[in-house]
Coordinates of C-alpha atoms in Angstrom, one line a residue:
Chain A
M6 CA -27.2 39.4 -26.5
T7 CA -24.7 36.3 -26.9
T8 CA -27.1 34.5 -28.8
D9 CA -28.2 36.6 -31.8
L10 CA -24.5 37.3 -32.5
G11 CA -23.5 34.0 -35.9
T12 CA -27.4 34.3 -36.9
A13 CA -26.1 36.4 -40.1
S14 CA -23.0 35.6 -40.3
E15 CA -23.4 32.7 -40.3
N16 CA -25.9 32.3 -42.3
L17 CA -23.3 33.8 -44.7
A18 CA -20.7 31.0 -44.1
T19 CA -22.6 28.3 -44.4
A20 CA -23.5 28.2 -47.8
D21 CA -19.8 28.8 -49.1
T22 CA -17.8 26.3 -46.2
A23 CA -21.1 24.0 -46.8
R24 CA -20.1 24.2 -50.3
R25 CA -16.5 23.2 -49.8
T26 CA -17.4 20.4 -47.0
R27 CA -19.6 18.9 -49.3
D28 CA -17.7 16.4 -51.4
R29 CA -15.7 14.7 -48.4
G30 CA -18.1 12.6 -47.5
S31 CA -18.7 12.3 -52.1
R32 CA -22.1 12.2 -51.8
R33 CA -22.8 9.4 -49.8
T34 CA -25.9 8.0 -48.6
W35 CA -26.5 6.5 -45.7
R36 CA -24.1 3.9 -44.8
G37 CA -25.0 1.4 -41.8
R38 CA -21.3 2.7 -39.4
D39 CA -23.4 6.4 -39.6
Y40 CA -25.8 5.7 -36.3
G41 CA -23.4 7.0 -34.2
L42 CA -23.5 10.0 -35.9
V43 CA -27.0 9.8 -35.0
I44 CA -26.7 9.6 -31.6
L45 CA -24.5 11.9 -31.4
A46 CA -27.0 14.8 -32.8
A47 CA -30.0 13.2 -30.9
P48 CA -29.4 15.2 -27.2
A49 CA -29.6 18.3 -29.6
V50 CA -32.3 17.5 -31.4
V51 CA -34.5 16.7 -28.7
L52 CA -34.4 19.3 -26.9
L53 CA -34.3 21.9 -30.0
L54 CA -38.2 19.7 -31.0
V55 CA -39.4 20.4 -26.7
F56 CA -38.5 23.1 -26.5
A57 CA -37.8 25.5 -29.1
Y58 CA -39.8 23.8 -31.9
G59 CA -42.1 23.1 -28.9
P60 CA -43.6 26.5 -28.3
M61 CA -44.1 27.2 -31.8
A62 CA -46.3 24.5 -32.5
G63 CA -47.6 25.2 -29.1
L64 CA -48.4 28.7 -30.8
V65 CA -51.8 27.8 -32.0
V66 CA -53.1 28.8 -28.7
A67 CA -53.6 32.4 -29.8
F68 CA -56.3 31.2 -32.3
Q69 CA -58.3 29.4 -29.3
D70 CA -60.6 30.6 -26.0
F71 CA -57.5 29.1 -23.7
N72 CA -57.7 26.8 -20.4
V73 CA -55.9 24.9 -18.7
A74 CA -58.5 22.4 -17.5
D75 CA -59.1 21.7 -22.0
G76 CA -55.4 22.0 -22.0
V77 CA -54.0 22.3 -26.2
F78 CA -56.1 20.2 -28.1
G79 CA -59.4 20.8 -25.8
S80 CA -59.7 24.5 -25.8
P81 CA -62.3 26.0 -28.1
W82 CA -61.2 27.7 -31.3
A83 CA -61.9 31.6 -31.6
G84 CA -60.9 32.8 -34.4
L85 CA -58.9 36.2 -34.5
E86 CA -60.6 37.2 -31.1
N87 CA -57.5 36.9 -29.3
F88 CA -56.4 39.2 -32.2
E89 CA -59.3 41.7 -32.1
F90 CA -59.2 42.2 -28.5
F91 CA -54.8 43.0 -28.5
F92 CA -55.5 45.5 -31.2
T93 CA -59.2 47.2 -30.1
S94 CA -57.3 47.9 -25.8
G95 CA -55.7 50.8 -27.2
N96 CA -52.6 49.5 -25.8
A97 CA -50.8 48.2 -28.7
G98 CA -50.4 51.4 -30.0
R99 CA -48.1 53.2 -27.4
I100 CA -46.2 49.5 -26.3
M101 CA -45.6 48.7 -29.5
W102 CA -44.3 52.1 -30.7
N103 CA -42.5 52.1 -27.1
T104 CA -40.6 48.6 -28.3
L105 CA -39.5 50.6 -32.1
F106 CA -38.0 53.2 -30.1
L107 CA -36.6 52.1 -27.5
N108 CA -35.2 49.1 -29.8
V109 CA -34.2 51.7 -32.9
L110 CA -32.1 54.3 -30.2
F111 CA -30.5 51.1 -28.3
L112 CA -29.0 49.8 -31.8
A113 CA -27.7 53.1 -32.7
A114 CA -26.4 53.7 -29.4
T115 CA -24.6 50.9 -29.4
L116 CA -22.8 49.7 -32.8
G117 CA -22.1 53.2 -32.4
A118 CA -20.1 52.8 -29.2
G119 CA -19.2 49.5 -30.4
I120 CA -17.3 51.6 -33.5
L121 CA -15.5 54.4 -31.4
L122 CA -14.4 52.5 -28.4
A123 CA -13.2 49.9 -30.8
L124 CA -11.2 53.0 -33.4
M125 CA -10.0 54.4 -30.1
L126 CA -9.0 51.0 -28.7
N127 CA -7.1 50.7 -31.4
E128 CA -5.1 54.0 -31.0
I129 CA -3.2 52.4 -28.1
R130 CA 0.4 50.6 -28.0
G131 CA 0.9 48.1 -27.2
R132 CA -0.9 44.7 -26.8
V133 CA -1.0 44.2 -23.4
T134 CA -1.7 47.5 -22.3
K135 CA -4.8 47.9 -25.2
R136 CA -5.7 43.8 -23.6
F137 CA -6.2 45.1 -20.8
F138 CA -8.3 48.2 -21.4
Q139 CA -10.3 45.9 -23.7
S140 CA -11.1 42.9 -20.3
V141 CA -12.1 46.3 -18.9
I142 CA -15.0 47.5 -20.4
F143 CA -15.7 43.9 -21.9
V144 CA -17.0 43.6 -18.1
P145 CA -20.3 44.9 -18.2
Y146 CA -21.6 42.5 -20.1
F147 CA -21.2 39.7 -17.7
V148 CA -23.9 41.0 -14.4
S149 CA -27.4 39.9 -15.2
P150 CA -30.2 42.7 -15.4
I151 CA -30.8 42.0 -11.7
V152 CA -27.3 43.9 -10.4
V153 CA -27.7 46.1 -13.3
S154 CA -30.5 47.7 -12.1
I155 CA -29.1 47.6 -7.9
F156 CA -26.1 49.7 -9.8
L157 CA -28.4 53.0 -11.0
Q158 CA -30.6 52.8 -7.8
A159 CA -27.0 53.8 -6.9
F160 CA -27.0 56.8 -9.2
L161 CA -30.7 57.5 -9.5
A162 CA -32.4 56.8 -6.6
G163 CA -30.0 55.9 -3.4
P164 CA -30.9 53.6 -0.5
G165 CA -33.9 54.5 1.2
G166 CA -35.3 57.1 -1.2
R167 CA -32.7 59.5 -1.0
G168 CA -31.5 61.5 -4.3
G169 CA -28.6 59.1 -5.9
L170 CA -25.0 60.0 -6.4
V171 CA -26.5 61.8 -9.5
N172 CA -29.1 64.3 -7.7
D173 CA -25.7 64.6 -5.2
L174 CA -23.8 66.0 -8.2
L175 CA -26.7 67.8 -8.9
S176 CA -27.5 70.3 -5.6
M177 CA -23.3 70.6 -5.8
F178 CA -24.9 72.7 -8.6
T179 CA -27.8 73.9 -7.2
L180 CA -29.7 72.7 -9.7
P181 CA -32.8 71.0 -10.2
E182 CA -33.3 67.3 -8.6
P183 CA -36.2 65.1 -10.5
S184 CA -37.7 62.0 -8.5
W185 CA -36.7 60.1 -11.4
Y186 CA -38.3 57.0 -10.6
T187 CA -41.4 58.6 -11.2
T188 CA -40.2 61.0 -14.8
P189 CA -41.5 58.4 -17.3
G190 CA -39.6 61.6 -19.5
P191 CA -35.6 60.2 -19.4
W192 CA -36.3 56.6 -18.8
P193 CA -36.0 56.2 -23.3
W194 CA -32.6 58.3 -22.3
I195 CA -31.8 56.4 -19.2
L196 CA -31.8 53.1 -20.7
T197 CA -29.8 54.0 -23.8
V198 CA -27.3 54.5 -21.1
V199 CA -27.3 51.8 -19.6
K200 CA -27.6 49.5 -22.5
V201 CA -24.1 51.3 -24.2
W202 CA -22.6 50.3 -20.7
Q203 CA -23.3 47.1 -20.6
L204 CA -22.9 46.2 -24.2
G205 CA -20.4 48.6 -26.1
G206 CA -17.3 46.9 -24.4
Y207 CA -18.8 43.8 -26.0
M208 CA -19.6 45.0 -29.6
S209 CA -16.2 46.9 -29.2
V210 CA -14.2 43.2 -29.4
I211 CA -16.8 42.5 -32.4
F212 CA -15.1 45.7 -34.1
L213 CA -12.3 45.3 -33.4
A214 CA -11.5 42.1 -34.0
A215 CA -13.1 43.4 -37.9
I216 CA -10.0 45.6 -37.1
T217 CA -7.4 43.2 -37.2
A218 CA -8.4 41.6 -40.3
I219 CA -7.8 45.0 -42.6
P220 CA -4.2 44.6 -44.2
E221 CA -2.1 46.9 -43.1
E222 CA -0.3 48.1 -46.4
V223 CA -3.7 50.3 -46.3
Y224 CA -2.6 52.2 -44.0
E225 CA 0.6 51.6 -45.0
A226 CA 0.2 54.1 -47.8
G227 CA -2.5 56.6 -46.3
V228 CA 0.7 56.8 -44.2
I229 CA 3.1 58.6 -46.9
D230 CA 0.0 60.9 -47.9
G231 CA 0.1 61.4 -44.8
A232 CA -2.9 61.0 -43.6
S233 CA -3.0 62.1 -39.6
R234 CA -3.8 59.6 -37.4
A235 CA -8.3 60.6 -37.3
Q236 CA -8.1 60.7 -40.5
M237 CA -6.9 56.9 -40.8
A238 CA -10.0 56.0 -38.5
L239 CA -12.3 57.9 -40.4
R240 CA -11.7 57.4 -43.4
I241 CA -9.5 53.9 -43.5
T242 CA -10.7 52.2 -40.4
T243 CA -14.5 53.4 -39.9
P244 CA -15.0 52.3 -44.2
L245 CA -13.7 49.1 -43.8
L246 CA -16.7 48.5 -40.7
K247 CA -19.3 48.5 -42.5
P248 CA -20.2 44.5 -43.3
T249 CA -19.4 43.9 -39.6
A250 CA -21.6 46.8 -38.7
A251 CA -24.1 45.4 -41.6
I252 CA -24.1 42.0 -39.5
L253 CA -25.0 42.9 -36.9
L254 CA -27.5 45.8 -37.7
V255 CA -29.9 42.6 -39.6
L256 CA -29.5 41.1 -36.5
G257 CA -30.9 44.1 -34.9
V258 CA -33.4 44.3 -37.5
G259 CA -34.5 41.8 -36.2
R260 CA -35.1 41.2 -32.8
I261 CA -37.0 45.2 -33.1
F262 CA -39.8 44.4 -32.4
Y263 CA -39.1 42.0 -29.6
G264 CA -38.3 44.0 -26.4
D265 CA -35.6 43.5 -23.9
F266 CA -37.5 42.3 -20.8
G267 CA -34.6 41.2 -18.3
T268 CA -33.3 45.1 -18.8
I269 CA -36.4 46.5 -18.4
Y270 CA -38.0 44.5 -15.8
A271 CA -35.3 44.1 -14.0
I272 CA -34.9 48.4 -14.0
I273 CA -38.8 49.5 -13.9
G274 CA -40.1 46.1 -12.6
D275 CA -43.9 46.6 -12.2
N276 CA -43.6 50.2 -11.6
G277 CA -46.9 51.5 -13.2
T278 CA -45.2 55.2 -13.4
L279 CA -43.4 54.8 -15.3
F280 CA -44.8 52.6 -18.1
A281 CA -46.1 55.5 -20.4
T282 CA -42.0 55.6 -21.8
T283 CA -41.1 51.9 -21.4
D284 CA -43.8 49.2 -21.1
V285 CA -42.6 46.9 -24.7
I286 CA -43.6 44.0 -25.5
D287 CA -42.3 41.8 -23.7
T288 CA -43.0 43.7 -19.9
Y289 CA -46.4 44.2 -20.8
V290 CA -47.0 40.1 -22.3
F291 CA -46.1 39.3 -18.9
R292 CA -48.3 40.9 -17.4
A293 CA -51.0 40.5 -18.9
L294 CA -49.8 36.7 -18.7
R295 CA -49.3 37.2 -14.9
T296 CA -51.9 39.2 -13.8
F297 CA -54.6 37.6 -15.9
G298 CA -53.7 34.8 -17.5
D299 CA -55.1 35.9 -20.4
F300 CA -53.6 33.0 -22.3
G301 CA -54.4 33.3 -25.8
T302 CA -54.2 36.7 -26.7
T303 CA -50.7 36.8 -24.7
A304 CA -49.6 33.7 -27.2
A305 CA -52.3 36.1 -29.4
I306 CA -49.6 39.0 -29.4
G307 CA -46.3 36.5 -29.6
L308 CA -47.3 35.5 -32.3
F309 CA -47.6 38.0 -34.2
Q310 CA -44.3 39.8 -31.9
S311 CA -42.6 36.1 -34.2
V312 CA -43.9 36.6 -38.1
V313 CA -43.0 40.3 -37.7
G314 CA -39.9 39.8 -36.8
F315 CA -39.3 36.8 -38.8
V316 CA -40.7 39.0 -42.9
L317 CA -38.0 42.4 -40.9
V318 CA -34.2 40.2 -40.2
V319 CA -35.8 38.0 -44.7
I320 CA -36.1 41.8 -45.4
A321 CA -33.1 42.8 -43.6
T322 CA -30.7 39.9 -44.8
L323 CA -32.0 40.4 -48.6
V324 CA -31.4 44.3 -48.6
Q325 CA -28.1 43.7 -47.0
R326 CA -26.8 40.9 -48.8
R327 CA -27.8 42.7 -52.4
Y328 CA -25.5 45.8 -51.0
A329 CA -22.6 43.6 -49.9
R330 CA -23.0 42.7 -53.9
E331 CA -23.1 46.7 -55.0
T332 CA -20.5 47.3 -53.5
S333 CA -18.3 44.5 -53.5
I334 CA -16.5 44.7 -50.0
L335 CA -18.1 41.3 -48.9
Chain B
M17 CA -1.4 71.6 -21.5
T18 CA 0.0 68.4 -23.2
T19 CA 2.0 67.5 -21.7
T20 CA 0.4 66.3 -18.2
E21 CA -1.7 64.7 -21.7
T22 CA 1.4 63.4 -22.6
A23 CA 2.6 62.0 -19.2
R24 CA -0.2 59.9 -19.1
V25 CA -0.2 58.8 -22.3
R26 CA 3.1 57.5 -20.9
T27 CA 1.9 56.5 -17.5
A28 CA -0.7 54.1 -19.9
Q29 CA 2.9 51.9 -20.8
P30 CA 3.3 48.7 -18.9
S31 CA 6.7 47.0 -17.7
A32 CA 6.4 44.6 -20.3
A33 CA 7.3 44.1 -23.9
A34 CA 10.4 46.1 -23.7
P35 CA 11.9 45.5 -26.7
R36 CA 8.2 46.9 -28.6
L37 CA 8.7 49.7 -25.6
E38 CA 11.8 50.8 -26.5
E39 CA 10.7 51.1 -30.1
T40 CA 7.5 53.6 -29.2
R41 CA 9.4 55.5 -27.1
R42 CA 11.6 56.4 -30.1
R43 CA 9.7 56.9 -32.3
R44 CA 7.3 59.0 -29.3
R45 CA 10.5 61.0 -29.0
R46 CA 10.2 62.0 -32.4
H47 CA 7.1 62.6 -33.6
R48 CA 5.0 63.7 -30.5
P49 CA 1.7 62.0 -30.3
E50 CA -1.7 63.1 -32.4
P51 CA -3.8 64.7 -31.4
F52 CA -6.7 61.5 -31.6
T53 CA -4.1 58.6 -30.3
V54 CA -4.4 61.3 -26.9
A55 CA -7.6 61.6 -27.1
S56 CA -9.1 57.7 -27.7
Y57 CA -6.4 57.7 -24.6
V58 CA -8.1 59.8 -23.0
G59 CA -12.1 58.7 -24.1
V60 CA -10.6 54.8 -23.8
V61 CA -9.0 55.4 -19.6
A62 CA -12.6 57.2 -19.3
F63 CA -15.0 55.0 -20.0
G64 CA -12.9 52.3 -18.6
L65 CA -13.2 53.8 -15.4
I66 CA -17.1 54.0 -15.5
C67 CA -17.0 50.4 -16.1
L68 CA -16.1 49.7 -13.1
I69 CA -17.1 53.2 -10.5
P70 CA -20.8 51.1 -10.5
F71 CA -18.9 48.3 -8.8
W72 CA -16.5 50.2 -7.0
M73 CA -19.7 52.2 -5.7
V74 CA -21.3 48.3 -4.5
V75 CA -18.7 47.1 -2.7
A76 CA -17.9 50.4 -0.7
G77 CA -21.5 50.4 0.2
S78 CA -22.4 47.3 1.2
L79 CA -18.6 47.5 4.3
T80 CA -20.5 51.1 4.8
D81 CA -23.1 50.9 8.0
E82 CA -27.0 51.2 7.7
S83 CA -26.7 54.2 9.9
V84 CA -24.8 56.5 7.6
L85 CA -25.7 54.7 4.0
S86 CA -29.0 55.7 4.2
Q87 CA -28.5 59.0 5.8
S88 CA -25.5 60.1 3.7
G89 CA -26.3 57.4 1.1
Y90 CA -23.0 55.9 -1.1
S91 CA -19.9 57.0 -0.8
F92 CA -16.5 56.2 -2.1
W93 CA -14.7 55.0 0.8
P94 CA -17.0 52.6 3.5
D95 CA -16.9 55.2 6.5
P96 CA -17.6 53.4 9.2
F97 CA -17.5 50.3 8.0
S98 CA -19.3 47.4 9.3
L99 CA -19.5 43.8 7.7
D100 CA -23.5 43.4 10.1
A101 CA -24.5 43.0 6.2
Y102 CA -22.6 40.3 5.5
T103 CA -22.6 38.5 9.4
T104 CA -26.6 38.7 8.7
I105 CA -26.7 37.2 5.3
F106 CA -24.0 34.4 6.2
A107 CA -26.4 33.6 9.2
G108 CA -29.2 33.1 7.6
S109 CA -29.5 29.8 5.6
R110 CA -31.4 31.4 2.9
V111 CA -28.5 32.3 1.4
W112 CA -26.7 28.7 1.2
L113 CA -30.1 27.2 -0.6
S114 CA -29.4 29.9 -3.0
Y115 CA -26.0 29.8 -3.4
G116 CA -26.5 25.8 -4.2
A117 CA -29.2 26.5 -6.2
T118 CA -27.1 28.8 -8.3
I119 CA -24.6 26.2 -7.8
F120 CA -26.3 23.6 -9.3
I121 CA -28.3 25.4 -12.5
T122 CA -24.9 26.0 -13.7
I123 CA -22.8 22.8 -13.0
V124 CA -25.4 21.0 -14.4
G125 CA -26.6 23.2 -17.1
T126 CA -23.1 23.8 -18.5
A127 CA -22.7 19.6 -18.9
I128 CA -25.9 19.5 -20.7
A129 CA -25.4 22.4 -22.6
V130 CA -21.8 21.4 -23.8
T131 CA -22.6 17.8 -24.4
A132 CA -25.6 18.3 -27.0
T133 CA -24.3 21.6 -28.1
S134 CA -20.8 19.8 -28.7
G135 CA -22.5 16.8 -30.4
I136 CA -24.7 18.2 -32.8
A137 CA -22.1 20.1 -34.2
W138 CA -19.7 17.6 -34.5
V139 CA -22.4 16.4 -37.4
I140 CA -23.3 19.3 -38.6
A141 CA -19.2 19.5 -39.2
R142 CA -18.9 16.7 -40.7
G143 CA -20.4 17.6 -44.3
L144 CA -22.3 14.7 -44.9
P145 CA -24.6 15.7 -47.2
W146 CA -28.3 14.1 -46.2
L147 CA -27.5 14.9 -42.0
S148 CA -25.8 18.2 -42.3
K149 CA -27.4 19.6 -44.4
P150 CA -30.9 19.1 -43.0
L151 CA -29.7 19.3 -39.1
A152 CA -28.0 23.1 -39.7
V153 CA -31.8 24.6 -41.2
F154 CA -32.6 22.3 -38.5
A155 CA -30.7 24.4 -35.3
Y156 CA -31.0 27.8 -37.6
I157 CA -34.9 28.1 -37.6
P158 CA -34.9 29.2 -33.9
M159 CA -32.6 31.8 -34.6
L160 CA -35.3 33.4 -36.8
F161 CA -38.8 32.1 -35.4
T162 CA -39.5 31.6 -31.6
G163 CA -42.8 30.8 -29.8
G164 CA -42.2 33.1 -27.1
L165 CA -43.9 32.5 -23.3
V166 CA -47.1 31.7 -23.7
P167 CA -46.2 28.4 -25.5
M168 CA -43.0 27.4 -23.5
Y169 CA -45.3 28.3 -19.7
I170 CA -48.2 26.4 -21.0
L171 CA -45.5 23.7 -22.2
I172 CA -42.7 23.6 -18.6
T173 CA -46.0 23.9 -16.4
Q174 CA -49.1 21.7 -17.7
V175 CA -47.0 19.2 -20.4
L176 CA -43.7 18.9 -18.3
Q177 CA -44.8 19.7 -15.2
L178 CA -41.4 20.5 -14.3
R179 CA -43.6 23.5 -12.2
N180 CA -40.4 24.1 -9.3
S181 CA -37.6 22.0 -10.5
W182 CA -34.7 24.3 -11.7
F183 CA -34.8 22.0 -14.8
A184 CA -37.5 23.9 -16.6
V185 CA -34.6 26.9 -14.9
I186 CA -31.8 24.4 -17.8
L187 CA -33.7 23.0 -20.6
P188 CA -35.1 25.9 -22.3
L189 CA -31.1 26.9 -22.8
V190 CA -29.4 23.9 -23.1
V191 CA -29.0 25.0 -26.8
A192 CA -28.1 27.9 -28.1
P193 CA -27.9 28.1 -31.0
F194 CA -25.0 30.6 -32.2
L195 CA -22.6 28.6 -29.7
V196 CA -23.3 25.5 -32.2
F197 CA -22.7 28.0 -34.6
V198 CA -18.9 28.8 -33.4
Q199 CA -18.5 25.8 -32.1
V200 CA -19.7 23.7 -36.4
S201 CA -16.3 26.7 -37.7
F202 CA -14.5 25.3 -35.0
F203 CA -15.0 21.9 -36.1
R204 CA -14.3 22.7 -39.3
G205 CA -10.9 23.0 -39.4
T206 CA -10.1 19.5 -37.7
P207 CA -7.1 18.0 -39.8
Q208 CA -9.0 16.1 -42.0
E209 CA -5.3 13.5 -42.5
I210 CA -6.2 12.6 -38.8
L211 CA -9.5 11.4 -39.4
D212 CA -9.0 9.4 -42.7
A213 CA -6.5 8.0 -40.7
A214 CA -8.2 6.7 -38.0
R215 CA -11.7 5.7 -40.4
I216 CA -8.4 3.0 -42.1
D217 CA -7.2 1.7 -38.5
G218 CA -11.6 0.9 -38.4
A219 CA -12.1 3.6 -36.3
G220 CA -16.1 4.4 -35.6
E221 CA -18.1 8.1 -35.8
L222 CA -18.1 7.5 -32.0
R223 CA -14.8 6.4 -31.5
I224 CA -13.7 9.1 -34.2
F225 CA -15.7 12.0 -31.8
F226 CA -14.8 11.1 -28.6
Q227 CA -11.1 10.3 -29.1
I228 CA -9.5 11.9 -31.4
V229 CA -12.1 15.2 -31.8
L230 CA -12.6 16.1 -27.7
P231 CA -9.3 16.2 -27.6
L232 CA -8.2 18.6 -30.6
S233 CA -10.9 20.6 -29.7
K234 CA -10.8 21.7 -26.1
P235 CA -10.6 25.7 -27.0
V236 CA -14.1 25.6 -28.1
I237 CA -15.1 23.0 -25.6
A238 CA -13.6 25.8 -22.5
V239 CA -15.4 29.1 -24.3
I240 CA -19.0 28.2 -25.4
A241 CA -18.9 25.9 -21.6
L242 CA -17.8 29.7 -20.5
F243 CA -20.3 31.7 -22.3
Y244 CA -23.0 28.7 -20.9
A245 CA -22.0 28.9 -17.9
V246 CA -22.7 33.1 -17.3
T247 CA -25.5 32.8 -18.7
F248 CA -27.1 29.9 -16.4
W249 CA -24.9 32.2 -13.3
N250 CA -27.0 34.9 -14.5
E251 CA -31.0 33.3 -15.1
W252 CA -33.7 34.2 -13.2
F253 CA -36.3 35.0 -15.8
H254 CA -37.7 31.9 -16.7
A255 CA -37.1 31.0 -11.9
L256 CA -39.5 34.3 -12.0
L257 CA -41.7 32.4 -14.3
F258 CA -41.4 28.6 -12.6
I259 CA -40.0 28.6 -9.5
S260 CA -42.1 30.1 -7.0
E261 CA -41.0 28.1 -3.4
P262 CA -38.5 30.6 -1.8
A263 CA -36.3 27.6 -0.6
K264 CA -35.5 27.4 -4.6
Y265 CA -34.8 30.5 -5.1
P266 CA -31.4 30.7 -7.1
L267 CA -28.7 33.8 -6.3
Q268 CA -30.7 36.0 -9.0
L269 CA -34.1 35.6 -8.3
V270 CA -33.2 37.0 -4.5
L271 CA -31.8 39.8 -5.8
Q272 CA -35.3 40.4 -8.1
N273 CA -36.8 40.1 -4.4
L274 CA -35.1 42.3 -2.3
I275 CA -36.1 44.6 -5.1
T276 CA -38.7 44.3 -5.3
S277 CA -39.3 44.7 -2.1
V278 CA -36.8 45.9 0.9
A279 CA -38.9 43.7 3.8
N280 CA -37.8 40.4 1.6
A281 CA -34.0 41.5 3.1
A282 CA -35.2 40.5 6.9
D283 CA -36.1 36.9 5.0
L284 CA -32.4 36.7 4.2
G285 CA -31.1 36.5 7.8
T286 CA -32.1 35.7 11.7
V287 CA -32.0 38.7 13.7
S288 CA -34.7 41.2 13.4
A289 CA -34.2 44.5 12.6
A290 CA -31.8 43.8 9.7
P291 CA -29.9 46.2 8.1
V292 CA -31.6 46.1 5.0
Y293 CA -29.6 48.3 2.1
Q294 CA -26.0 47.4 3.1
M295 CA -27.9 43.4 2.8
R296 CA -29.0 44.7 -0.8
L297 CA -25.8 45.8 -2.0
A298 CA -24.1 43.0 0.5
M299 CA -27.1 40.2 -2.1
T300 CA -24.8 41.6 -4.9
V301 CA -21.7 41.5 -4.3
I302 CA -22.6 37.9 -2.8
T303 CA -24.0 37.2 -6.3
I304 CA -21.1 38.5 -8.2
G305 CA -18.2 37.5 -6.8
P306 CA -17.7 34.2 -7.6
I307 CA -18.1 35.7 -12.6
L308 CA -15.4 39.0 -10.7
L309 CA -13.1 36.2 -9.5
A310 CA -13.2 34.3 -12.6
Y311 CA -13.0 36.6 -15.0
P312 CA -9.1 37.7 -15.1
F313 CA -8.7 34.1 -16.1
A314 CA -11.6 33.8 -19.0
Q315 CA -11.7 36.6 -20.4
R316 CA -9.9 35.9 -23.6
Y317 CA -12.2 33.1 -24.5
F318 CA -15.1 35.0 -24.4
V319 CA -12.9 37.1 -26.6
K320 CA -11.6 34.8 -28.3
G321 CA -15.8 33.5 -28.4
L322 CA -16.6 36.8 -29.7
T323 CA -13.9 36.6 -32.2
L324 CA -14.9 33.4 -34.0
G325 CA -18.4 33.5 -34.2
A326 CA -18.1 36.5 -35.3
T327 CA -15.0 36.6 -38.7
K328 CA -16.0 33.6 -39.8
G329 CA -18.4 34.9 -42.1

């Protein structure tokens, strides 16, 4: 998640700031003493070339009948067979649907929770109190998916297969106690709750920063007109959060075709009974690679995913820019 | 009903910031708090508790005797109290090895990451048309388009032969484009006059960077170092893919193995009748402990980093 955030905001910023800073160097070209800059940039450039651009080039494997002995350069070409194999395997529809459905749920829920939490935090008086609560709800962001998985087991499974805390609660009201880890139905919603728990605070930090930037006069005008706190939150603050929400939405849409491997694999693992509702592209690819060692097909899925993701982020950015221009809030 | 809620609002006030508190008290006396404000306090406190309860449950469970834990499940208070899990875990050598692995990955990874990220960020921030713009694009493209799992797997295992090396976990993660741009936006605020003065005095680019820019940028370096450190501490995906020797497992992978198979818990300790469920929870506490201990001191940097990244648009 961390790495997603800057994309669009920086995207918007670069054009503007680049214009501002360009004349600093007065349009000069290479000078002998600039070698220092080359040295400074070199480590990151090399690392990105190898570990970001290298794998992009490695996607040619998608068109090969790859085998380890012959390597990337020696394996025979397979045309579009790998893609065909995936799309006719019968799994493609299900895992693509799961990926999209889960991501839409996660995105809507975390954005909604982030805005709501930021609005509520904004009501809290006292800088220290506010910062204290902000820190508390930000904590879950810092634990790994594995730890989240163990937390979830405490609530849904309990030690030794007896019911967890949720079932203890259900039994108090003599409600039926489902065996969660063998019932695929509720899992999209369970995972959504997990995502809100983990990212709600993170999102609220971003939205609260945007709220802080709203000029005080707007609220003074609201007070004069006799608006209640609830009306000000709903009619003044929320509309002014649209640009921030739009940026986060674009980022989310760009990632919508990437399953959340970390969270889903840590929680579901190889529990096949839950695959019907939780198996996403990334977990499928991982298992296919692990169990069948099928490099070609899995690379083909990866390429397909990257291309769709790229197209989506470009469309989303264009739509967002157009929308931003029309409403002139950005 | 209203009185209890008002009381809760009052008690939530800290004792610090006394004048401000006086002021709000006076305001409170004039108007009763609005329903939305009261609901907000209730909502924030509730969400805060939901965030913290799982941590408490796991800590309490890790201190509860195995027999009771597997009989009656988790409780809010460890009864009967037992340190069995911790003594068993720390008596074995595995936990020390995996702690060592995690610490190595975190420290070496963060050091490489901060060096590489600061370097490229400064060159982008310098604003030279022939260098900075192409580098910005170069760092931006990986955010849009990735090679995915399979080529990365082939690269690490076949081309670079890094299987079972901690560097297989470190190197793919050392340049996070998001953090590059956070740092660029900070570097752009470096006062131009100081740089010009140094240039007139004949300082080269390297000298300017190390002796002027870096010392002025301590806050942002703290921010990105912390983000990287948390990433490396929590990293398990690349470890899962590339590290198969149990002696080299980082903490998160040990923990993952405890989830997939209870039997793995027995490997951790020395005794045969290991308290497996209790140990799973104790291992969780051991894994998140350092992050939770450092969090109160570090959290403002995270907030600052996010704010830098989010509002500079």
